[in-house]
Structure formats: C-alpha cells, structure tokens
Amino acid sequence: MGEVAAALALVAVAVGISRWRGAGLESDIVIAVVRSFVQLTAIGFVITAIFDQDTLLLVVVLLSVMVVFGAFTARTRAREVPDALRPLIIALALSAVATLGLVLALGIFPATPRYLVPVGGMVIGNAMTASAVALNRLGDEMHSDAARVEATLALGATSRVAAAPSVRRALRSGTITLVDSTKTTGLIFFPGTMVGMLLAGADPTDAVRLQLILLYVLLGAVAISALTATSLAYRNFFTPAHQLRDTGGASGPDSANGQAGGAIG
Amino acid sequence: MLFELERVSLRRGGKPVLTDLSVRLPDGLNAIVGPSGSGKSTLLRLLDRLSDPDSGTVRYRGTDARELDPLRLRREVALVPQLPALLDGTVAGNLRFAAEIGGREPDVAHLLEVGGLDASFATRDVARLSVGEQQRVMIARALASEPRVLLLDEPTSALDERARDSIEATILDLHHRIGASIVVVTHDIAQASRLADWVAKIERGRLVGQGTIAEVLA
Ligand SMILES: Nc1ncnc2c1ncn2[C@@H]1O[C@H](COP(=O)(O)OP(=O)(O)OP(=O)(O)O)[C@@H](O)[C@H]1O
Ligand SMILES: [Mg+2]
C-alpha cells in the first residue's frame, strides 16, 4: 500500500496542472481517484473470494452484475436512443457469452475462475465502451439524418433499410477505436495486460502471447456488442408501421462525450 | 374520393398542429395552401402514413389508412418531401435504389426524362447538384415505383421563376401523361391556381375553406 500512496504524488501533479491552467477538473480528478480506489479494492476482495470458492456459479454472478452495470453506464452516453438499456444489456451479455464460449471451446483458456474473471471483465468493459460509442453515434446520426431517413421511408422502404446507412456508420464508429489501437499496439502504446505482466516479472514472450490472444478476443467481443446494440437499438426510433418516431430531438447533455477512448486490456 | 380526413387532430411537442380537420381531396389535381407553420407538411405526411393522427381518420380511396400496409401505400402514393434528401452516391444510384424498393425495373433514362433532367445527370454525384436539380431528382426518384398518386411538398420553394415554371410543367405533364393524381402543398396561391383544380386551405392547423379554385381563392 505504501507504493499506492506514493503514486498519489502524480495525482497531485494532475490536480496542480488543472488548477494552474484553470481546467476545472480538480474535483473530477479527486472523485476519480477515490472511486477507483474504492471500486478496485472492493473488486479485489470479490475476486479473492471467488478464487477461493473456485465455483463457476460465482463467476457467472459477477459477470452478470458487470453486464448490468456496464449497460447502465453505456446508457448515459446513449441518451438520444430511446429505451437504450435493453439493447445494451443484450449486447453486453451476448458478446460476453459468445466470446467466452468460443475461448473455452477453442481451448484458449481453461474454464476456471482465474481466467474467466479477468478475461470476462475485460470483454465486458470493452464491449461496454464499443456499444456506448456506437449507440451515441446512432443517436446523433438518426437525429441529423432524420430527413433522409424519412425520405427513404416515403419510397416504401422498411425501417431497417431506411436506417441502414446510420446503423452502418454507428457500427463502424463503435468498432474502429479498438481496430486502430490494435494496429498501433507495440509501436505507439503498450497495452495494459502486457505492461502488467512485465511489471509482475513475466517473460516478455509470455506477455506478448497473452496480449495477442486478448486483443483478438476483444476485437471479436467489440464487434459483436456494437453489432448487437445497433441492430436492436435502431428499431426504437421507429413505430411498427415504419414511421419515424417523434423523439422531439432532445439532445442529451453528454452527447459530445461519446468518443471517449476504449478501455483496452 | 382520393383522400378523406375526418376530424383529424395531431399534437407535436405538446402543442396542437392539426385541430379537428376534415378535408376531402378528389382524384385529379389538388393543392393544400396556407401560411408557413399552418400544418401543411404535417397534413401531407398523414396521407402517406409517415405519421398517424392522434384522433380522427385518414381514408385513402375509402379505406382507413391504418388498415393499409404502410409500405405498399407509400409505393402507390409517393411523397416528395419539402427539402431534398437524397442518399449519398450518384443520381442513377438513387433512382435504382427507389425502383428496387418499389419492385420495378429501373429505367434510369426514362425517369430522368420525366423529371426534366438530361441523360448526363445519371452519373452525377448528388452532393454536387444544385437544390433545384436535387428537387428534380427527388421527383424522378419518387416516380421510380410508378405511383398512382404524387404528394409534393413545396416542390419549387427554393427555385427561381424559370426553374419553377419548368417543374410546374413537369407536374402537369405527369398528370396528363400517366394520369397520376397530384396533391401539391404550397404557400403560393398563384401556384395553386396554376396547378390545381381543387384546393384545401388551412390556417393554424384548421380548415378555413375547401373547394374549386374559384370558390376558395376568390
Ligand atoms: N416534430 C415537431 N415537434 C414540435 N413541433 C412541430 C414538429 N413538427 C412540426 N411542428 C410544428 O407544427 C407546425 C406545423 O408544421 P408544418 O411543418 O406542418 O408547417 P407547414 O405549413 O408545412 O410550414 P412551412 O410552409 O413553413 O413548411 C409548426 O408550428 C411547427 O413548428
Ligand atoms: Mg412545410
């Protein structure tokens, strides 16, 4: 714990910079530091308990809680999408089940809590970011493109066809962050897993091997969640009679924050 | 009767846009006139079931529009919105897309011709067209499904006199050549009298008169 306290010196630097330049982020930084401390400490205890118990049921419970929290968090960035919660829960759950299922079926990791908890957490975290970005974009697109969408409906197109260009752009923006960072991995930045393993004294080849596996798994997870979220959520903009719902165009205050970077493993 | 609205009311954003509106539009050439913000576009969208009224009934050829399949209705009753809204790509791409949705063989050359555009427009990028040209492509695109009724929302509001005259000629030509019924929304009384035989006049979402041009606009 002494090292953690020492690292707070860098937080002091951040607070100092914010105050010096009037960025107004001091209280946000303090909140972030306190929350990260409390949340990570708590999850540390939870994971210890789950590892001790060594039952898969607890893993499922933990990951389910993460899915629900992740969906609520993602919804705050998808305010312009009506009833975004359900698509988000399904997107996160499906991407977790599909990727973890595939990982186990291919024998990439053994089916034990020690692997499932961290990999599952990372999958859900990245799926959350991707679907949040995708739905944020979808909301903006459907708003700015409403005239075009309705003009396409007027030709007798279904809502699916009319929304397709918006859905395509939303899917793309949800996935592209991870694709781009995967491209530059090792050149411009070291992903977290690799850094963690190196710091923990692992052999660099092992660190690289595991990092590659995780990157590939995450690419799949991100694509599945962005696809699921957008394919379900676009429907909420339409009535069953293929009419564009009057969403009043109320733009959420957070709509500009949707492009936040991915929490890559 | 082509369209009949019976005691139609509609609210948008908490305020009444159409109030207890009863309108009849016969087969042929119709105009809906009224000042800006009176609810003309809102009314036109009801005819194509792009939205439904809060209360009252919209009938198309005697059938309650709610009982009609909206997709089939919109292929038979084509609406050209007030502002051009083409899909990214070429003019021909837009025309083919619309024909495909309408289940028709795309005849790009023919559609361009009835829209009053020469054949060189086929390969033009829609992003590089003038508003008047886009408006023509919108009309040509609406014709791709070979509709029986054409709903036009202020088809010439953004155009100069010459372009306006030429679109008006195209509209009348469509009616005479393919026998399509037309409902044109306009704030311009003179245009209504040039284009229509029957007029419905609305103000603040209420009907203030309907009948022949001579009766209503006298
Ligand atoms: N989605 C909406 N939310 C709130 N109010 C709306 C909405 N759509 C239209 N309105 C209001 O309804 C009224 C009628 O609008 P509409 O577009 O039908 O008018 P219009 O007669 O076509 O006008 P213009 O000639 O300017 O096109 C206007 O006062 C408009 O502000
Ligand atoms: Mg209008």
Coordinates of C-alpha atoms and ligand atoms in Angstrom, one line a residue:
Chain A
M1 CA 0.0 0.0 0.0
G2 CA 3.0 2.3 0.5
E3 CA 3.6 2.4 -3.2
V4 CA 0.0 3.3 -3.9
A5 CA 0.2 6.2 -1.6
A6 CA 3.5 7.2 -3.3
A7 CA 1.8 7.1 -6.7
L8 CA -0.7 9.7 -5.4
A9 CA 2.1 12.2 -5.9
L10 CA 1.3 12.0 -9.6
V11 CA -2.3 12.7 -8.8
A12 CA -1.2 15.8 -7.0
V13 CA 0.6 16.8 -10.2
A14 CA -2.6 16.4 -12.2
V15 CA -4.6 18.4 -9.7
G16 CA -1.9 21.1 -9.8
I17 CA -1.9 21.3 -13.5
S18 CA -5.7 21.6 -13.6
R19 CA -5.7 24.4 -11.1
W20 CA -2.8 26.2 -12.6
R21 CA -4.4 26.3 -16.1
G22 CA -8.0 26.7 -14.8
A23 CA -9.1 23.4 -16.4
G24 CA -11.6 23.0 -13.6
L25 CA -11.0 19.3 -13.3
E26 CA -9.8 19.2 -9.7
S27 CA -12.9 17.8 -8.1
D28 CA -13.4 15.3 -11.0
I29 CA -9.8 14.1 -10.5
V30 CA -10.4 13.6 -6.8
I31 CA -13.7 11.8 -7.4
A32 CA -12.0 9.6 -10.0
V33 CA -9.2 8.7 -7.6
V34 CA -11.5 7.9 -4.7
R35 CA -13.8 5.9 -6.9
S36 CA -11.1 3.9 -8.5
F37 CA -9.6 3.2 -5.0
V38 CA -12.9 2.0 -3.5
Q39 CA -14.0 0.1 -6.6
L40 CA -10.8 -1.7 -7.3
T41 CA -10.3 -2.6 -3.6
A42 CA -13.8 -4.0 -3.4
I43 CA -13.4 -5.9 -6.6
G44 CA -10.1 -7.2 -5.3
F45 CA -11.9 -8.7 -2.3
V46 CA -14.7 -10.1 -4.5
I47 CA -12.2 -11.7 -6.9
T48 CA -10.2 -13.2 -4.0
A49 CA -13.4 -14.7 -2.6
I50 CA -14.3 -16.1 -6.0
F51 CA -10.9 -17.6 -6.5
D52 CA -11.1 -19.1 -3.0
Q53 CA -14.5 -20.6 -3.7
D54 CA -13.5 -21.8 -7.1
T55 CA -17.0 -22.2 -8.4
L56 CA -18.2 -21.1 -11.8
L57 CA -21.6 -20.0 -10.4
L58 CA -20.0 -17.1 -8.7
V59 CA -18.1 -16.2 -11.9
V60 CA -21.5 -16.1 -13.7
V61 CA -23.0 -13.9 -11.0
L62 CA -20.1 -11.5 -11.1
L63 CA -20.1 -11.2 -14.9
S64 CA -23.8 -10.7 -14.9
V65 CA -23.5 -7.8 -12.4
M66 CA -20.8 -6.3 -14.7
V67 CA -23.1 -6.6 -17.7
V68 CA -25.9 -4.8 -15.9
F69 CA -23.6 -2.0 -14.6
G70 CA -21.9 -1.8 -17.9
A71 CA -25.3 -1.3 -19.7
F72 CA -26.4 1.4 -17.3
T73 CA -23.1 3.2 -17.7
A74 CA -23.2 2.9 -21.5
R75 CA -26.8 4.2 -21.5
T76 CA -25.6 7.6 -20.1
R77 CA -23.8 8.1 -23.4
A78 CA -26.8 6.9 -25.5
R79 CA -29.4 9.3 -24.2
E80 CA -30.6 10.1 -27.7
V81 CA -31.5 6.5 -28.3
P82 CA -35.0 5.7 -26.9
D83 CA -35.0 2.7 -24.4
A84 CA -31.3 2.0 -24.9
L85 CA -31.0 -0.2 -21.8
R86 CA -32.4 -3.4 -23.2
P87 CA -30.3 -3.4 -26.4
L88 CA -27.3 -2.7 -24.3
I89 CA -27.9 -5.4 -21.8
I90 CA -28.4 -7.9 -24.6
A91 CA -25.3 -6.6 -26.5
L92 CA -23.0 -7.0 -23.5
A93 CA -24.4 -10.3 -22.4
L94 CA -24.3 -11.7 -25.9
S95 CA -20.7 -10.6 -26.5
A96 CA -19.6 -12.0 -23.2
V97 CA -21.3 -15.3 -23.7
A98 CA -20.2 -15.6 -27.3
T99 CA -16.5 -14.7 -26.8
L100 CA -16.0 -16.6 -23.5
G101 CA -17.8 -19.6 -25.0
L102 CA -15.6 -19.5 -28.1
V103 CA -12.5 -19.0 -26.0
L104 CA -13.4 -22.1 -23.9
A105 CA -14.5 -24.2 -26.8
L106 CA -11.2 -23.5 -28.7
G107 CA -9.3 -24.4 -25.6
I108 CA -7.6 -21.0 -25.4
F109 CA -8.1 -20.7 -21.7
P110 CA -9.2 -23.3 -19.1
A111 CA -12.7 -22.9 -17.6
T112 CA -11.5 -21.7 -14.2
P113 CA -12.3 -18.5 -12.3
R114 CA -8.7 -17.4 -12.5
Y115 CA -9.1 -17.0 -16.3
L116 CA -12.8 -16.3 -16.7
V117 CA -13.0 -13.4 -14.3
P118 CA -10.3 -11.2 -15.7
V119 CA -11.0 -12.1 -19.4
G120 CA -14.7 -11.7 -18.8
G121 CA -14.2 -8.4 -17.1
M122 CA -12.1 -7.1 -20.0
V123 CA -14.5 -8.4 -22.6
I124 CA -17.5 -6.7 -20.9
G125 CA -15.6 -3.5 -20.3
N126 CA -14.6 -3.2 -24.0
A127 CA -18.0 -4.3 -25.2
M128 CA -19.5 -1.6 -23.0
T129 CA -17.3 1.1 -24.5
A130 CA -17.9 -0.1 -28.0
S131 CA -21.6 -0.3 -27.7
A132 CA -21.8 3.1 -25.9
V133 CA -19.8 4.8 -28.7
A134 CA -21.9 3.0 -31.3
L135 CA -25.3 4.0 -29.8
N136 CA -24.1 7.5 -29.1
R137 CA -23.3 7.8 -32.8
L138 CA -26.5 6.1 -33.8
G139 CA -28.4 8.7 -31.8
D140 CA -26.6 11.6 -33.5
E141 CA -27.0 10.0 -36.9
M142 CA -30.7 9.4 -36.6
H143 CA -31.1 12.9 -35.4
S144 CA -29.1 14.6 -38.1
D145 CA -30.2 12.3 -40.8
A146 CA -33.9 12.3 -39.9
A147 CA -34.9 14.0 -43.1
R148 CA -33.1 11.4 -45.2
V149 CA -34.4 8.5 -43.2
E150 CA -37.9 9.7 -43.6
A151 CA -37.4 10.4 -47.3
T152 CA -36.3 6.8 -47.7
L153 CA -39.4 5.6 -45.8
A154 CA -41.5 7.6 -48.2
L155 CA -40.2 5.5 -51.0
G156 CA -41.8 2.5 -49.3
A157 CA -38.6 1.2 -47.7
T158 CA -38.7 -0.6 -44.4
S159 CA -37.3 1.0 -41.3
R160 CA -34.3 -1.4 -41.5
V161 CA -33.4 -0.2 -45.0
A162 CA -34.0 3.4 -44.1
A163 CA -31.8 3.2 -41.0
A164 CA -29.1 1.1 -42.7
P165 CA -26.7 4.0 -43.5
S166 CA -26.9 5.3 -39.9
V167 CA -26.5 1.8 -38.5
R168 CA -23.5 1.2 -40.6
R169 CA -21.8 4.4 -39.5
A170 CA -22.6 3.7 -35.9
L171 CA -21.3 0.2 -36.0
R172 CA -18.1 1.5 -37.6
S173 CA -17.5 4.1 -35.0
G174 CA -18.1 1.6 -32.2
T175 CA -15.5 -0.8 -33.6
I176 CA -12.9 1.4 -35.1
T177 CA -11.2 2.6 -31.9
L178 CA -10.1 -0.9 -31.0
V179 CA -9.2 -1.7 -34.5
D180 CA -7.0 1.4 -34.7
S181 CA -5.3 0.8 -31.4
T182 CA -4.8 -2.9 -32.3
K183 CA -2.9 -1.6 -35.4
T184 CA -0.6 0.5 -33.4
T185 CA -0.1 -1.8 -30.5
G186 CA 3.6 -2.2 -29.6
L187 CA 4.5 0.8 -31.7
I188 CA 2.7 3.7 -30.0
F189 CA 1.4 2.2 -26.9
F190 CA 1.8 -0.9 -24.7
P191 CA -1.5 -2.5 -23.8
G192 CA -2.3 -2.9 -20.1
T193 CA -2.1 -6.7 -19.9
M194 CA 1.4 -6.8 -21.3
V195 CA 2.5 -3.9 -19.1
G196 CA 1.0 -5.7 -16.1
M197 CA 2.7 -9.0 -16.9
L198 CA 6.1 -7.4 -17.5
L199 CA 5.9 -5.4 -14.2
A200 CA 4.9 -8.6 -12.4
G201 CA 8.1 -10.2 -13.7
A202 CA 6.8 -12.4 -16.5
D203 CA 8.8 -13.4 -19.5
P204 CA 8.3 -10.9 -22.4
T205 CA 7.3 -13.7 -24.9
D206 CA 4.6 -14.9 -22.5
A207 CA 3.4 -11.4 -22.0
V208 CA 3.2 -10.8 -25.8
R209 CA 1.5 -14.2 -26.4
L210 CA -1.2 -13.5 -23.8
Q211 CA -1.7 -9.9 -25.0
L212 CA -2.2 -11.0 -28.6
I213 CA -4.8 -13.6 -27.5
L214 CA -6.6 -10.9 -25.5
L215 CA -6.5 -8.4 -28.4
Y216 CA -8.0 -10.8 -30.8
V217 CA -10.7 -11.9 -28.3
L218 CA -11.5 -8.3 -27.6
L219 CA -11.9 -7.5 -31.4
G220 CA -14.5 -10.2 -31.6
A221 CA -16.2 -9.0 -28.4
V222 CA -16.3 -5.4 -29.6
A223 CA -17.7 -6.3 -33.0
I224 CA -20.4 -8.5 -31.5
S225 CA -21.5 -5.9 -29.0
A226 CA -21.5 -3.0 -31.4
L227 CA -23.4 -5.1 -34.0
T228 CA -26.0 -6.3 -31.4
A229 CA -26.5 -2.9 -29.8
T230 CA -27.0 -1.1 -33.1
S231 CA -29.1 -3.8 -34.7
L232 CA -31.5 -3.8 -31.8
A233 CA -31.5 -0.1 -30.9
Y234 CA -32.3 1.4 -34.3
R235 CA -35.8 -0.2 -34.1
N236 CA -36.6 2.0 -31.1
F237 CA -36.6 5.0 -33.5
F238 CA -39.5 3.6 -35.5
T239 CA -43.1 2.6 -35.0
P240 CA -44.2 -0.9 -36.2
A241 CA -45.8 0.9 -39.1
H242 CA -42.3 2.0 -40.3
Q243 CA -42.8 5.6 -39.2
L244 CA -40.0 7.7 -37.7
R245 CA -41.0 8.3 -34.0
D246 CA -41.1 11.9 -33.0
T247 CA -38.3 11.8 -30.4
G248 CA -38.6 15.6 -30.0
G249 CA -34.9 16.0 -30.9
A250 CA -33.9 16.4 -27.2
S251 CA -30.2 16.2 -27.3
G252 CA -28.6 14.8 -24.2
P253 CA -26.1 16.9 -22.4
D254 CA -23.5 14.1 -22.8
S255 CA -23.9 13.7 -26.5
A256 CA -20.5 15.2 -27.2
N257 CA -18.6 12.9 -24.9
G258 CA -19.3 9.7 -26.9
Q259 CA -15.9 9.4 -28.4
A260 CA -14.0 8.6 -25.2
G261 CA -11.2 6.1 -25.8
G262 CA -11.6 2.4 -25.3
A263 CA -10.6 0.8 -22.0
I264 CA -8.3 -1.6 -23.7
G265 CA -6.9 -4.6 -21.7
Chain B
M1 CA -62.7 10.3 -53.2
L2 CA -58.9 10.1 -53.2
F3 CA -58.3 11.2 -49.7
E4 CA -60.7 12.0 -46.9
L5 CA -59.6 13.3 -43.5
E6 CA -62.3 13.2 -40.9
R7 CA -61.9 15.2 -37.7
V8 CA -58.2 14.7 -37.6
S9 CA -56.2 16.1 -34.7
L10 CA -52.5 15.9 -34.1
R11 CA -50.2 17.4 -31.4
R12 CA -46.5 17.8 -31.7
G13 CA -44.2 18.6 -28.8
G14 CA -47.3 19.2 -26.6
K15 CA -48.9 21.8 -28.9
P16 CA -51.7 21.3 -31.4
V17 CA -50.6 21.2 -35.0
L18 CA -53.8 20.0 -36.7
T19 CA -57.1 20.5 -35.0
D20 CA -60.4 18.8 -35.9
L21 CA -59.5 18.9 -39.6
S22 CA -61.9 17.4 -42.1
V23 CA -60.7 17.6 -45.7
R24 CA -61.6 15.9 -48.9
L25 CA -59.3 15.6 -51.9
P26 CA -60.7 14.2 -55.1
D27 CA -58.8 12.3 -57.8
G28 CA -57.0 14.8 -60.1
L29 CA -55.0 17.9 -59.3
N30 CA -55.2 19.2 -55.7
A31 CA -53.4 21.9 -53.7
I32 CA -53.1 22.4 -50.0
V33 CA -52.4 26.1 -49.2
G34 CA -51.8 28.0 -46.1
P35 CA -49.2 30.2 -44.4
S36 CA -45.9 29.0 -43.1
G37 CA -46.3 26.8 -40.0
S38 CA -50.0 26.2 -40.6
G39 CA -49.5 22.4 -40.7
K40 CA -49.4 21.7 -44.5
S41 CA -46.4 19.4 -44.3
T42 CA -47.8 17.6 -41.3
L43 CA -51.0 17.0 -43.2
L44 CA -49.2 15.7 -46.2
R45 CA -47.3 13.2 -44.1
L46 CA -50.5 11.8 -42.8
L47 CA -51.6 11.0 -46.4
D48 CA -48.6 8.7 -46.8
R49 CA -48.8 7.3 -43.3
L50 CA -45.5 8.8 -42.4
S51 CA -47.3 9.5 -39.2
D52 CA -50.8 8.8 -37.8
P53 CA -53.2 11.3 -36.3
D54 CA -53.8 11.3 -32.5
S55 CA -57.5 11.2 -33.3
G56 CA -59.8 11.1 -36.3
T57 CA -59.4 9.1 -39.5
V58 CA -57.5 9.4 -42.7
R59 CA -59.0 7.4 -45.6
Y60 CA -57.4 6.6 -48.9
R61 CA -59.9 5.6 -51.6
G62 CA -62.4 4.8 -48.9
T63 CA -60.2 2.6 -46.7
D64 CA -58.9 3.7 -43.3
A65 CA -55.2 4.3 -43.8
R66 CA -54.4 2.4 -40.6
E67 CA -55.7 -0.8 -42.2
L68 CA -53.4 -0.4 -45.1
D69 CA -49.9 -1.8 -45.3
P70 CA -47.8 1.4 -45.0
L71 CA -45.1 0.1 -47.3
R72 CA -47.5 -0.7 -50.1
L73 CA -49.3 2.5 -49.6
R74 CA -46.1 4.5 -49.9
R75 CA -45.2 2.7 -53.2
E76 CA -48.6 3.6 -54.6
V77 CA -48.7 7.1 -53.0
A78 CA -45.3 8.7 -53.4
L79 CA -44.3 11.7 -51.2
V80 CA -41.6 14.2 -52.2
P81 CA -40.6 16.0 -49.1
Q82 CA -40.1 19.7 -48.7
L83 CA -36.3 19.6 -48.6
P84 CA -34.3 17.4 -51.0
A85 CA -32.9 14.4 -49.1
L86 CA -31.1 12.1 -51.5
L87 CA -28.9 9.2 -50.5
D88 CA -25.1 9.5 -50.9
G89 CA -23.9 8.4 -54.4
T90 CA -25.0 9.1 -57.9
V91 CA -28.3 10.2 -59.4
A92 CA -28.6 6.8 -61.1
G93 CA -27.8 5.1 -57.8
N94 CA -30.7 6.9 -56.1
L95 CA -33.1 6.1 -59.0
R96 CA -32.2 2.4 -59.0
F97 CA -32.5 2.2 -55.2
A98 CA -36.0 3.6 -55.4
A99 CA -37.0 1.3 -58.2
E100 CA -35.7 -1.7 -56.3
I101 CA -37.8 -0.8 -53.3
G102 CA -40.8 -0.3 -55.4
G103 CA -40.2 -3.7 -57.1
R104 CA -39.8 -2.2 -60.5
E105 CA -37.2 -2.5 -63.2
P106 CA -35.1 0.7 -63.0
D107 CA -35.3 2.7 -66.2
V108 CA -32.9 5.5 -65.4
A109 CA -33.1 7.2 -68.7
H110 CA -36.9 7.4 -68.7
L111 CA -37.0 8.6 -65.1
L112 CA -34.5 11.4 -65.8
E113 CA -36.6 12.4 -68.8
V114 CA -39.9 12.7 -67.0
G115 CA -38.1 14.5 -64.2
G116 CA -36.9 17.0 -66.8
L117 CA -33.2 16.1 -66.5
D118 CA -30.9 15.3 -69.4
A119 CA -29.2 11.9 -69.6
S120 CA -25.8 13.2 -68.4
F121 CA -27.2 13.5 -64.9
A122 CA -27.2 9.8 -64.4
T123 CA -23.6 9.6 -63.3
R124 CA -23.5 12.9 -61.3
D125 CA -22.8 12.8 -57.6
V126 CA -25.9 14.1 -55.8
A127 CA -23.7 16.1 -53.4
R128 CA -22.7 18.3 -56.4
L129 CA -26.2 19.2 -57.6
S130 CA -27.9 22.5 -57.2
V131 CA -31.0 22.4 -54.9
G132 CA -33.3 22.7 -58.0
E133 CA -31.6 19.8 -59.6
Q134 CA -31.8 17.8 -56.4
Q135 CA -35.5 18.6 -56.3
R136 CA -35.9 17.2 -59.8
V137 CA -34.0 14.0 -58.8
M138 CA -36.3 13.7 -55.8
I139 CA -39.3 13.9 -58.1
A140 CA -37.8 11.4 -60.6
R141 CA -36.9 9.1 -57.7
A142 CA -40.5 9.2 -56.4
L143 CA -41.7 8.1 -59.8
A144 CA -39.5 5.0 -59.8
S145 CA -42.1 3.0 -58.0
E146 CA -44.7 4.0 -60.7
P147 CA -47.0 5.6 -58.1
R148 CA -50.6 6.4 -58.9
V149 CA -50.6 9.4 -56.6
L150 CA -47.8 12.0 -56.1
L151 CA -47.6 14.1 -53.0
L152 CA -45.4 17.2 -53.5
D153 CA -44.4 19.4 -50.6
E154 CA -43.4 22.9 -51.8
P155 CA -41.7 21.5 -54.9
T156 CA -40.5 24.9 -56.1
S157 CA -40.0 26.9 -52.9
A158 CA -36.2 27.1 -53.3
L159 CA -36.2 27.9 -57.1
D160 CA -36.2 30.8 -59.3
E161 CA -39.1 31.6 -61.7
R162 CA -37.7 29.7 -64.7
A163 CA -36.9 26.5 -62.7
R164 CA -40.3 26.8 -61.0
D165 CA -42.2 27.1 -64.3
S166 CA -40.3 24.1 -65.7
I167 CA -41.1 21.9 -62.6
E168 CA -44.8 23.0 -62.8
A169 CA -44.8 22.0 -66.4
T170 CA -43.3 18.6 -65.4
I171 CA -46.0 18.1 -62.7
L172 CA -48.9 18.9 -65.1
D173 CA -47.3 16.7 -67.7
L174 CA -47.1 13.8 -65.3
H175 CA -50.8 14.2 -64.6
H176 CA -51.7 14.2 -68.2
R177 CA -49.3 11.6 -69.4
I178 CA -49.6 8.9 -66.7
G179 CA -52.9 10.0 -65.1
A180 CA -51.3 10.3 -61.7
S181 CA -53.3 12.3 -59.1
I182 CA -51.4 15.1 -57.5
V183 CA -51.5 16.8 -54.1
V184 CA -49.2 19.8 -54.0
V185 CA -48.5 21.7 -50.9
T186 CA -47.7 25.4 -51.4
H187 CA -47.8 28.7 -49.6
D188 CA -48.2 30.4 -53.0
I189 CA -51.8 30.9 -54.0
A190 CA -50.8 31.7 -57.6
Q191 CA -49.1 28.4 -57.9
A192 CA -52.1 26.6 -56.5
S193 CA -54.3 28.2 -59.1
R194 CA -51.8 27.3 -61.9
L195 CA -51.5 23.6 -60.8
A196 CA -54.8 22.6 -59.1
D197 CA -58.5 22.2 -59.7
W198 CA -59.3 21.6 -56.1
V199 CA -57.9 23.5 -53.0
A200 CA -57.9 23.0 -49.3
K201 CA -56.9 26.0 -47.3
I202 CA -55.6 25.7 -43.8
E203 CA -54.6 28.2 -41.1
R204 CA -53.1 27.3 -37.7
G205 CA -54.0 23.6 -38.3
R206 CA -57.7 24.3 -39.0
L207 CA -59.5 24.1 -42.3
V208 CA -60.6 27.5 -43.5
G209 CA -62.0 26.5 -46.8
Q210 CA -62.1 23.8 -49.5
G211 CA -63.5 23.6 -53.0
T212 CA -62.6 24.6 -56.5
I213 CA -60.0 27.2 -57.1
A214 CA -62.7 29.7 -58.0
E215 CA -64.6 29.1 -54.8
V216 CA -61.8 29.1 -52.3
L217 CA -59.3 31.6 -53.7
A218 CA -61.8 34.1 -54.9
Ligands
LIG1 N1 -41.6 17.4 -34.5 C1 -42.2 18.6 -34.2 N2 -42.2 18.9 -32.9 C2 -42.8 20.1 -32.5 N3 -43.5 20.9 -33.3 C3 -43.5 20.6 -34.6 C4 -42.9 19.4 -35.1 N4 -43.2 19.3 -36.4 C5 -43.9 20.4 -36.8 N5 -44.1 21.1 -35.7 C6 -44.9 22.4 -35.6 O1 -46.1 22.2 -36.3 C7 -46.5 23.3 -37.0 C8 -46.8 22.9 -38.5 O2 -45.6 22.5 -39.1 P1 -45.6 22.1 -40.6 O3 -44.2 21.7 -41.0 O4 -46.7 21.2 -40.9 O5 -45.9 23.6 -41.3 P2 -46.0 24.0 -42.8 O6 -47.4 24.5 -43.0 O7 -45.6 22.9 -43.7 O8 -45.0 25.2 -42.8 P3 -44.0 25.6 -44.0 O9 -44.8 26.3 -45.0 O10 -43.1 26.6 -43.3 O11 -43.3 24.4 -44.5 C9 -45.3 24.3 -36.9 O12 -45.7 25.3 -36.0 C10 -44.2 23.5 -36.4 O13 -43.4 24.3 -35.6
MG2 MG -43.9 22.6 -44.8

